[in-house]
Coordinates of C-alpha atoms in Angstrom, one line a residue:
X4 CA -190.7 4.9 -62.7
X5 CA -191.9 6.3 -59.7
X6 CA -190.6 4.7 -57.0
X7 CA -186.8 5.8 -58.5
X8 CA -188.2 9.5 -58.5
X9 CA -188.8 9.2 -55.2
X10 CA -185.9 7.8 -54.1
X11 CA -183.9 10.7 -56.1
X12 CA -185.7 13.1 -54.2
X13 CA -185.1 11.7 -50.9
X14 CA -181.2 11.7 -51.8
X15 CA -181.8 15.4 -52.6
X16 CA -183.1 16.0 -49.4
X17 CA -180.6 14.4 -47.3
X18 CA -178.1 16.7 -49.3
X19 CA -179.5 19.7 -48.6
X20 CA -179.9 18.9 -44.6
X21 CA -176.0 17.8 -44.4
X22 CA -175.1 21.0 -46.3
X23 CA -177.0 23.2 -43.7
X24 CA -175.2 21.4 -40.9
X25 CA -172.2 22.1 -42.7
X26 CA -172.4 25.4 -43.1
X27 CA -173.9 26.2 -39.4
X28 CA -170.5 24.2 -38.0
X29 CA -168.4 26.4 -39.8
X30 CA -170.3 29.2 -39.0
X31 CA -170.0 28.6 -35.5
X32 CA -166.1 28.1 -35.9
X33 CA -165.9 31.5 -36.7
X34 CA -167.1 33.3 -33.6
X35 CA -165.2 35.5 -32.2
X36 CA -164.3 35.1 -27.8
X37 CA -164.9 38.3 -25.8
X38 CA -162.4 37.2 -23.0
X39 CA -159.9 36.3 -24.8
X40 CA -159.9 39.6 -26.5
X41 CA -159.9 41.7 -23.1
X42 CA -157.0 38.9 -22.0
X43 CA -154.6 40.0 -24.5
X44 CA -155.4 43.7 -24.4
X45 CA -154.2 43.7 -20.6
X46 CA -151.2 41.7 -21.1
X47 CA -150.3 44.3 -23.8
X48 CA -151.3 46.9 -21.1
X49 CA -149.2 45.0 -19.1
X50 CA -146.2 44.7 -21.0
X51 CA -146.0 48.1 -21.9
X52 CA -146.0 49.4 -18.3
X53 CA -143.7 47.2 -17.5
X54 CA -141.3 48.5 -20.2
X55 CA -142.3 52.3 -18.7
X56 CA -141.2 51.2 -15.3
X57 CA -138.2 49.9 -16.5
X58 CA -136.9 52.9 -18.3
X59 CA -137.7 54.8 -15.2
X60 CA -135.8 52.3 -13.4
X61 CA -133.1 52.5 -15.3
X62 CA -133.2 56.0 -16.0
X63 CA -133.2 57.1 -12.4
X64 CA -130.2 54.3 -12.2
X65 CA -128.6 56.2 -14.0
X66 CA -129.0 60.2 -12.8
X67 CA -128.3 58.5 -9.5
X68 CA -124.9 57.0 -10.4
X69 CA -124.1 60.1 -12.4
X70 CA -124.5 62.1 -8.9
X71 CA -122.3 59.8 -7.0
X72 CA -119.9 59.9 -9.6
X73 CA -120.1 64.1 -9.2
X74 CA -120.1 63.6 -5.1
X75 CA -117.4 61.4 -5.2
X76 CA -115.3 63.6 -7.6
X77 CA -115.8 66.5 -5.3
X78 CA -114.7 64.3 -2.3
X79 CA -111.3 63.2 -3.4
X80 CA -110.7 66.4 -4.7
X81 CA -111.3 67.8 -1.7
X82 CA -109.2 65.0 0.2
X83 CA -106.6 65.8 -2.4
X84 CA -106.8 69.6 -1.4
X85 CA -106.4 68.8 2.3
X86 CA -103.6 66.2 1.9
X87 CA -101.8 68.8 -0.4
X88 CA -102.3 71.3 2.6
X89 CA -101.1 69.0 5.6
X90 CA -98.4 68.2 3.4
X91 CA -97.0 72.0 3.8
X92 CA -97.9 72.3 7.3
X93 CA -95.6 69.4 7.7
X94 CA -93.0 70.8 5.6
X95 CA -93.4 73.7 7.3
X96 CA -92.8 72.5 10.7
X97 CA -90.2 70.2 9.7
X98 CA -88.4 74.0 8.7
X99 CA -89.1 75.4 12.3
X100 CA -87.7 72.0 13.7
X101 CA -85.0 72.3 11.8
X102 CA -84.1 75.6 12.7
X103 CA -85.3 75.5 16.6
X104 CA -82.3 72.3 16.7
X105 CA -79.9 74.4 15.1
X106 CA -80.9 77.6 17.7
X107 CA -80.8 75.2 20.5
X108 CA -77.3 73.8 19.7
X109 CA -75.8 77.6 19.1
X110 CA -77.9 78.1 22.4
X111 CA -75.7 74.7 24.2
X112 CA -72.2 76.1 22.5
X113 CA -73.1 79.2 24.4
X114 CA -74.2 78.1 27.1
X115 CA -70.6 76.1 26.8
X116 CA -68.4 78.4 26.7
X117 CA -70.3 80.8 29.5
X118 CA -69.8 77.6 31.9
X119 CA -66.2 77.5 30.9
X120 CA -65.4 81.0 31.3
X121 CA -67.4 80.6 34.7
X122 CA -65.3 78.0 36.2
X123 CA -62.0 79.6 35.0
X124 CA -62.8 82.6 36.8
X125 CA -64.1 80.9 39.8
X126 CA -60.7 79.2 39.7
X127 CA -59.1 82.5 39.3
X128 CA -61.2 83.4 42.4
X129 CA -60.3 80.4 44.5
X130 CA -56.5 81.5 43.7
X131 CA -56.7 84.5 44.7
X132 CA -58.3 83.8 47.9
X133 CA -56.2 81.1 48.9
X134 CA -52.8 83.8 47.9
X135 CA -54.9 86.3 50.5
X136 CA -55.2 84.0 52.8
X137 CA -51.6 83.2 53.0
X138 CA -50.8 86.3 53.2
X139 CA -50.5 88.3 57.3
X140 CA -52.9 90.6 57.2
X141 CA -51.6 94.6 58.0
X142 CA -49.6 95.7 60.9
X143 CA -52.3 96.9 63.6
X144 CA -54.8 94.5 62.2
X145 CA -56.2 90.5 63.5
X146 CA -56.6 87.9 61.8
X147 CA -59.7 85.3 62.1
X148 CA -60.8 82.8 60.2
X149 CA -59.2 84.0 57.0
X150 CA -60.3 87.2 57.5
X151 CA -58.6 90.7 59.0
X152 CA -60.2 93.1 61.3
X153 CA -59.1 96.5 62.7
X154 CA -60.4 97.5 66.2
X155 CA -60.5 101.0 67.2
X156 CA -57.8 101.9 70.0
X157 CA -58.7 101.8 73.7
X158 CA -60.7 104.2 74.5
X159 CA -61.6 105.6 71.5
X160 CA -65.0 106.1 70.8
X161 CA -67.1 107.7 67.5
X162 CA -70.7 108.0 66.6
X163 CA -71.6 105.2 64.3
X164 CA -71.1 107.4 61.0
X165 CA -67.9 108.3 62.4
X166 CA -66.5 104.5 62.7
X167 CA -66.9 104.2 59.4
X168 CA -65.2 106.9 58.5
X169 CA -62.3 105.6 59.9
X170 CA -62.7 102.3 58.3
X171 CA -62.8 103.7 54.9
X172 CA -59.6 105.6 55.6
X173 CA -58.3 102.2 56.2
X174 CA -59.7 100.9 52.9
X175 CA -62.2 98.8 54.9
X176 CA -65.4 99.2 56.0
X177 CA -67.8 98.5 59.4
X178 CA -67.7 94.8 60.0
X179 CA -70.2 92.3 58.4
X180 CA -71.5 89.5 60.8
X181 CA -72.0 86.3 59.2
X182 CA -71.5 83.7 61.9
X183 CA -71.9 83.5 65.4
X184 CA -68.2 82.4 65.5
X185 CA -67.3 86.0 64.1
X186 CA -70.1 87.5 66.4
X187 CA -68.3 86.0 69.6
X188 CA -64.9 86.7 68.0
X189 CA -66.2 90.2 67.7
X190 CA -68.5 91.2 70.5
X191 CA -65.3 89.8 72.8
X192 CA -62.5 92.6 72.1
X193 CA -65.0 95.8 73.7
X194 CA -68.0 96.0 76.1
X195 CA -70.0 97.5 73.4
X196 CA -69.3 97.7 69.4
X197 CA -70.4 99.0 66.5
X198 CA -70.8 97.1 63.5
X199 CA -71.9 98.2 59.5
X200 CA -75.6 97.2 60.0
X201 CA -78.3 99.8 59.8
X202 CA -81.7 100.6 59.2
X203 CA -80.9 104.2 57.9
X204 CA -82.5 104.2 54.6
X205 CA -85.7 102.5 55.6
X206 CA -87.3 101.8 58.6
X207 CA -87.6 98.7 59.6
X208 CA -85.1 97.2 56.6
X209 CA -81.7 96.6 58.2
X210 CA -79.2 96.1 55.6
X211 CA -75.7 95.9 55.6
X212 CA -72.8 98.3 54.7
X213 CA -72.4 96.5 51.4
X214 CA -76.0 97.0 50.5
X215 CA -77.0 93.2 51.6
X216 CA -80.3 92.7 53.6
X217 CA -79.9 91.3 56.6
X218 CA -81.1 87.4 56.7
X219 CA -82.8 86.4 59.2
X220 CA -83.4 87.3 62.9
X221 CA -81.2 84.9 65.3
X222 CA -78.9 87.3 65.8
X223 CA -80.5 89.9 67.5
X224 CA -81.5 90.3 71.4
X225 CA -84.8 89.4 72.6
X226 CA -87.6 92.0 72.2
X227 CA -84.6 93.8 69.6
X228 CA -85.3 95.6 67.4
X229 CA -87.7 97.6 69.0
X230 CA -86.3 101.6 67.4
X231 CA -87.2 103.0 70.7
X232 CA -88.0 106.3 70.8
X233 CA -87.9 106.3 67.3
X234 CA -84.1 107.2 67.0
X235 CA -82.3 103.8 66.8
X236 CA -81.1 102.8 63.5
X237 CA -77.9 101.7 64.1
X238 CA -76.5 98.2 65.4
X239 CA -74.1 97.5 68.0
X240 CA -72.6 94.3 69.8
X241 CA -71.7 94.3 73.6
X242 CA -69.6 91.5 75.2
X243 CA -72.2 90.3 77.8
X244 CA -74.9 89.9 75.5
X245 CA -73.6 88.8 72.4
X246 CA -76.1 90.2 70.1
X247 CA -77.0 92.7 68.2
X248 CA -79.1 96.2 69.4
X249 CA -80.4 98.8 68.0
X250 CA -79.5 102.2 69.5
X251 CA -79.1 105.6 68.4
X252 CA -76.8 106.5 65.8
X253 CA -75.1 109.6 67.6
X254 CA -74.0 107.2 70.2
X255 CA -70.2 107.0 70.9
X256 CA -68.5 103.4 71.1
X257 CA -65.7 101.6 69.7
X258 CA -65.9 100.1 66.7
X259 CA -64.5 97.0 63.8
X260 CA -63.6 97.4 60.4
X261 CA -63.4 94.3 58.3
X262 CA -60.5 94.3 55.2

Protein backbone atom coordinates (compact mmCIF):
# COMPACT_ATOMS: atom_id res chain seq x y z
CA UNK A 1 0.00 0.00 0.00
CA UNK A 2 2.66 2.27 0.35
CA UNK A 3 4.78 1.90 -2.29
CA UNK A 4 1.49 2.90 -4.77
CA UNK A 5 1.15 6.11 -2.46
CA UNK A 6 4.29 7.04 -3.36
CA UNK A 7 4.30 6.49 -6.71
CA UNK A 8 0.86 8.67 -6.85
CA UNK A 9 2.63 11.31 -5.36
CA UNK A 10 5.59 11.38 -7.53
CA UNK A 11 3.04 11.55 -10.60
CA UNK A 12 1.54 14.50 -8.80
CA UNK A 13 4.77 16.08 -8.66
CA UNK A 14 5.86 15.73 -12.12
CA UNK A 15 2.35 17.39 -12.92
CA UNK A 16 2.75 20.27 -11.14
CA UNK A 17 6.51 20.97 -12.57
CA UNK A 18 5.24 20.46 -16.33
CA UNK A 19 2.34 22.85 -15.57
CA UNK A 20 4.80 25.65 -14.23
CA UNK A 21 6.84 25.22 -17.42
CA UNK A 22 3.80 25.55 -19.15
CA UNK A 23 2.61 28.46 -17.92
CA UNK A 24 6.21 30.37 -17.78
CA UNK A 25 6.35 29.49 -21.90
CA UNK A 26 3.35 31.14 -22.43
CA UNK A 27 4.08 33.76 -20.34
CA UNK A 28 7.10 34.50 -22.15
CA UNK A 29 5.09 34.37 -25.48
CA UNK A 30 3.39 37.27 -24.43
CA UNK A 31 6.11 39.91 -24.04
CA UNK A 32 5.87 42.66 -25.68
CA UNK A 33 9.22 44.00 -28.27
CA UNK A 34 10.38 47.67 -27.61
CA UNK A 35 11.89 47.98 -31.17
CA UNK A 36 9.46 46.85 -32.95
CA UNK A 37 7.11 49.24 -31.45
CA UNK A 38 9.42 52.37 -32.12
CA UNK A 39 9.83 50.63 -35.85
CA UNK A 40 6.26 51.04 -36.69
CA UNK A 41 5.71 54.40 -35.04
CA UNK A 42 8.41 55.92 -37.59
CA UNK A 43 7.19 54.29 -40.61
CA UNK A 44 3.79 55.80 -39.63
CA UNK A 45 5.79 59.07 -39.06
CA UNK A 46 7.04 58.33 -42.20
CA UNK A 47 4.15 57.70 -44.23
CA UNK A 48 2.36 60.56 -43.03
CA UNK A 49 5.03 63.01 -44.09
CA UNK A 50 5.32 61.63 -47.05
CA UNK A 51 1.60 62.12 -47.74
CA UNK A 52 2.24 66.04 -46.46
CA UNK A 53 4.94 66.41 -48.96
CA UNK A 54 2.84 65.20 -51.55
CA UNK A 55 -0.01 67.45 -51.14
CA UNK A 56 2.43 70.30 -51.17
CA UNK A 57 3.72 68.83 -54.15
CA UNK A 58 0.89 68.70 -55.80
CA UNK A 59 -0.67 71.67 -54.41
CA UNK A 60 2.17 73.95 -55.54
CA UNK A 61 1.69 71.84 -59.00
CA UNK A 62 -1.15 73.16 -59.20
CA UNK A 63 -0.99 77.25 -58.21
CA UNK A 64 1.98 76.92 -60.60
CA UNK A 65 0.01 75.70 -63.65
CA UNK A 66 -2.83 77.95 -62.74
CA UNK A 67 -0.22 80.97 -63.14
CA UNK A 68 0.99 79.85 -66.42
CA UNK A 69 -2.34 79.27 -67.50
CA UNK A 70 -3.05 83.25 -66.38
CA UNK A 71 0.58 84.34 -68.05
CA UNK A 72 -0.19 82.59 -71.05
CA UNK A 73 -3.72 84.03 -71.36
CA UNK A 74 -2.39 87.45 -70.95
CA UNK A 75 0.28 86.67 -73.75
CA UNK A 76 -1.89 85.68 -76.58
CA UNK A 77 -4.18 88.27 -75.72
CA UNK A 78 -1.71 90.62 -76.00
CA UNK A 79 -0.30 88.97 -79.28
CA UNK A 80 -3.91 89.12 -80.44
CA UNK A 81 -4.01 92.98 -79.58
CA UNK A 82 -0.82 93.58 -81.53
CA UNK A 83 -1.71 91.40 -84.59
CA UNK A 84 -5.20 93.23 -84.59
CA UNK A 85 -3.10 96.53 -84.59
CA UNK A 86 -0.53 95.67 -87.38
CA UNK A 87 -3.39 94.44 -89.17
CA UNK A 88 -4.76 98.29 -89.51
CA UNK A 89 -1.45 99.74 -90.01
CA UNK A 90 -1.36 97.49 -92.95
CA UNK A 91 -4.67 98.36 -94.08
CA UNK A 92 -3.84 101.61 -93.62
CA UNK A 93 -0.95 101.81 -95.75
CA UNK A 94 -2.39 99.70 -98.30
CA UNK A 95 -5.05 103.01 -98.48
CA UNK A 96 -2.08 105.57 -98.81
CA UNK A 97 -0.55 103.15 -101.54
CA UNK A 98 -3.48 103.04 -103.13
CA UNK A 99 -4.05 106.56 -103.35
CA UNK A 100 -0.21 107.74 -103.79
CA UNK A 101 -0.56 105.15 -107.31
CA UNK A 102 -3.57 106.90 -108.24
CA UNK A 103 -1.83 110.65 -107.48
CA UNK A 104 1.17 109.46 -109.38
CA UNK A 105 -0.70 108.32 -112.45
CA UNK A 106 -2.96 111.76 -112.50
CA UNK A 107 0.71 113.21 -111.80
CA UNK A 108 2.09 111.03 -115.33
CA UNK A 109 -1.27 112.10 -117.43
CA UNK A 110 -0.15 115.57 -116.48
CA UNK A 111 2.92 115.43 -116.89
CA UNK A 112 1.64 113.88 -120.52
CA UNK A 113 -0.06 116.31 -121.75
CA UNK A 114 2.49 119.29 -120.45
CA UNK A 115 5.20 117.28 -122.74
CA UNK A 116 2.73 117.28 -125.58
CA UNK A 117 1.72 120.71 -125.39
CA UNK A 118 5.65 121.36 -125.07
CA UNK A 119 6.63 119.79 -128.17
CA UNK A 120 3.72 121.24 -130.23
CA UNK A 121 4.71 124.59 -129.39
CA UNK A 122 8.38 123.92 -129.89
CA UNK A 123 7.19 122.74 -133.33
CA UNK A 124 5.22 125.86 -133.60
CA UNK A 125 8.51 127.60 -132.76
CA UNK A 126 10.76 125.73 -135.15
CA UNK A 127 8.06 126.87 -137.89
CA UNK A 128 8.22 130.01 -137.26
CA UNK A 129 11.82 130.31 -137.30
CA UNK A 130 12.45 128.51 -140.29
CA UNK A 131 9.37 131.02 -142.14
CA UNK A 132 11.76 134.06 -140.57
CA UNK A 133 14.49 132.74 -141.90
CA UNK A 134 13.23 132.47 -145.29
CA UNK A 135 12.22 135.52 -145.28
CA UNK A 136 15.00 138.99 -146.54
CA UNK A 137 15.38 140.74 -143.78
CA UNK A 138 14.40 144.83 -144.08
CA UNK A 139 15.59 147.23 -146.72
CA UNK A 140 18.72 148.94 -145.01
CA UNK A 141 19.38 145.85 -142.90
CA UNK A 142 22.22 142.55 -143.34
CA UNK A 143 21.68 139.44 -143.05
CA UNK A 144 24.12 136.72 -141.12
CA UNK A 145 23.61 133.55 -140.09
CA UNK A 146 19.87 133.76 -139.99
CA UNK A 147 19.86 136.73 -138.26
CA UNK A 148 19.46 140.69 -139.36
CA UNK A 149 21.44 143.56 -138.17
CA UNK A 150 21.20 147.41 -138.78
CA UNK A 151 24.50 149.37 -138.65
CA UNK A 152 24.50 152.95 -138.02
CA UNK A 153 25.35 155.19 -141.24
CA UNK A 154 28.91 156.38 -141.88
CA UNK A 155 29.82 158.61 -139.79
CA UNK A 156 27.33 158.64 -137.40
CA UNK A 157 28.13 158.36 -134.03
CA UNK A 158 25.87 158.46 -130.46
CA UNK A 159 26.64 157.87 -126.85
CA UNK A 160 25.86 154.40 -125.99
CA UNK A 161 22.26 155.20 -124.59
CA UNK A 162 21.72 157.01 -127.62
CA UNK A 163 22.44 153.78 -130.03
CA UNK A 164 19.89 152.23 -128.50
CA UNK A 165 17.59 154.68 -128.96
CA UNK A 166 17.89 154.28 -132.36
CA UNK A 167 17.58 150.59 -132.32
CA UNK A 168 14.38 150.65 -130.54
CA UNK A 169 12.97 153.06 -133.13
CA UNK A 170 13.80 150.40 -135.45
CA UNK A 171 11.97 147.72 -133.25
CA UNK A 172 15.33 146.22 -132.44
CA UNK A 173 17.68 146.56 -129.96
CA UNK A 174 21.87 146.90 -129.30
CA UNK A 175 23.34 143.66 -130.66
CA UNK A 176 23.77 140.51 -128.54
CA UNK A 177 27.14 138.62 -129.00
CA UNK A 178 26.91 135.02 -128.83
CA UNK A 179 29.70 133.64 -131.06
CA UNK A 180 32.92 134.73 -132.19
CA UNK A 181 31.63 134.27 -135.69
CA UNK A 182 29.03 137.15 -135.04
CA UNK A 183 31.87 139.00 -133.02
CA UNK A 184 34.12 139.01 -136.25
CA UNK A 185 31.03 139.53 -138.42
CA UNK A 186 30.40 142.51 -136.19
CA UNK A 187 33.62 144.17 -134.93
CA UNK A 188 34.40 144.09 -139.03
CA UNK A 189 31.84 146.83 -140.43
CA UNK A 190 33.39 150.00 -137.98
CA UNK A 191 36.81 150.67 -136.21
CA UNK A 192 34.94 150.78 -133.02
CA UNK A 193 31.22 149.61 -132.07
CA UNK A 194 28.93 149.62 -129.60
CA UNK A 195 27.08 146.68 -128.66
CA UNK A 196 23.84 146.14 -125.76
CA UNK A 197 26.22 144.87 -123.01
CA UNK A 198 26.58 146.86 -119.79
CA UNK A 199 27.40 146.94 -116.39
CA UNK A 200 24.96 149.92 -115.56
CA UNK A 201 22.95 148.46 -112.91
CA UNK A 202 25.70 146.91 -110.97
CA UNK A 203 29.13 147.07 -110.85
CA UNK A 204 30.97 144.59 -111.91
CA UNK A 205 27.70 142.46 -113.30
CA UNK A 206 27.68 142.96 -117.14
CA UNK A 207 24.49 141.82 -118.48
CA UNK A 208 22.91 142.04 -121.62
CA UNK A 209 20.21 144.29 -123.11
CA UNK A 210 17.67 141.47 -122.74
CA UNK A 211 18.46 141.22 -119.05
CA UNK A 212 20.90 137.94 -119.72
CA UNK A 213 24.18 137.77 -117.63
CA UNK A 214 26.91 137.68 -119.49
CA UNK A 215 28.66 133.97 -119.66
CA UNK A 216 31.78 133.72 -119.35
CA UNK A 217 34.98 135.86 -120.03
CA UNK A 218 36.61 134.75 -123.53
CA UNK A 219 35.40 137.52 -125.06
CA UNK A 220 36.85 140.29 -123.65
CA UNK A 221 40.47 141.99 -124.14
CA UNK A 222 43.27 141.18 -121.94
CA UNK A 223 43.45 143.07 -118.55
CA UNK A 224 39.46 144.12 -119.69
CA UNK A 225 37.36 144.94 -117.78
CA UNK A 226 39.29 146.96 -115.67
CA UNK A 227 36.23 150.32 -115.19
CA UNK A 228 39.06 152.66 -115.27
CA UNK A 229 38.52 155.65 -113.72
CA UNK A 230 35.58 154.36 -112.47
CA UNK A 231 33.31 155.54 -115.44
CA UNK A 232 33.28 152.62 -117.93
CA UNK A 233 30.16 150.57 -117.95
CA UNK A 234 29.49 150.28 -121.32
CA UNK A 235 30.97 147.72 -124.02
CA UNK A 236 32.32 148.30 -127.30
CA UNK A 237 34.05 146.17 -130.20
CA UNK A 238 36.81 147.71 -132.43
CA UNK A 239 37.98 145.98 -135.69
CA UNK A 240 41.68 145.53 -134.75
CA UNK A 241 41.06 143.91 -131.61
CA UNK A 242 38.10 142.00 -131.86
CA UNK A 243 36.92 142.10 -128.34
CA UNK A 244 35.07 143.58 -126.13
CA UNK A 245 36.09 146.93 -123.78
CA UNK A 246 34.79 148.65 -121.45
CA UNK A 247 34.75 152.49 -121.83
CA UNK A 248 32.68 155.27 -120.83
CA UNK A 249 29.12 155.44 -121.64
CA UNK A 250 29.08 159.17 -122.93
CA UNK A 251 31.46 158.07 -125.54
CA UNK A 252 30.37 158.61 -129.21
CA UNK A 253 30.77 155.57 -131.82
CA UNK A 254 28.76 153.84 -134.26
CA UNK A 255 26.75 151.26 -133.33
CA UNK A 256 24.47 147.56 -134.32
CA UNK A 257 21.14 146.74 -133.68
CA UNK A 258 20.04 143.17 -133.91
CA UNK A 259 16.08 142.40 -135.26
Amino acid sequence: MSVTMRSKSGDDGDDSVNLMASVNRSNNGRRPDTSVCWIGAAAVSLGFLLQILILGVVAHNSWAIRHQDSKCENMSYSLIIDRDKLRDERDQLKIQSRNLTEEMELLQSQYNAMAASRDKLQEEVNRLKLSKTDEPCSQGWTSFKSKCYYFSGKGQAETWENSRKSCKERGADLVIITTQEELDFVSSIFPVTWIGLSDKEMEGRWKWVDGADLLGDEFWQIGEPNNNENEEHCAEVSRSAKKFNDVPCNRKFSWACED
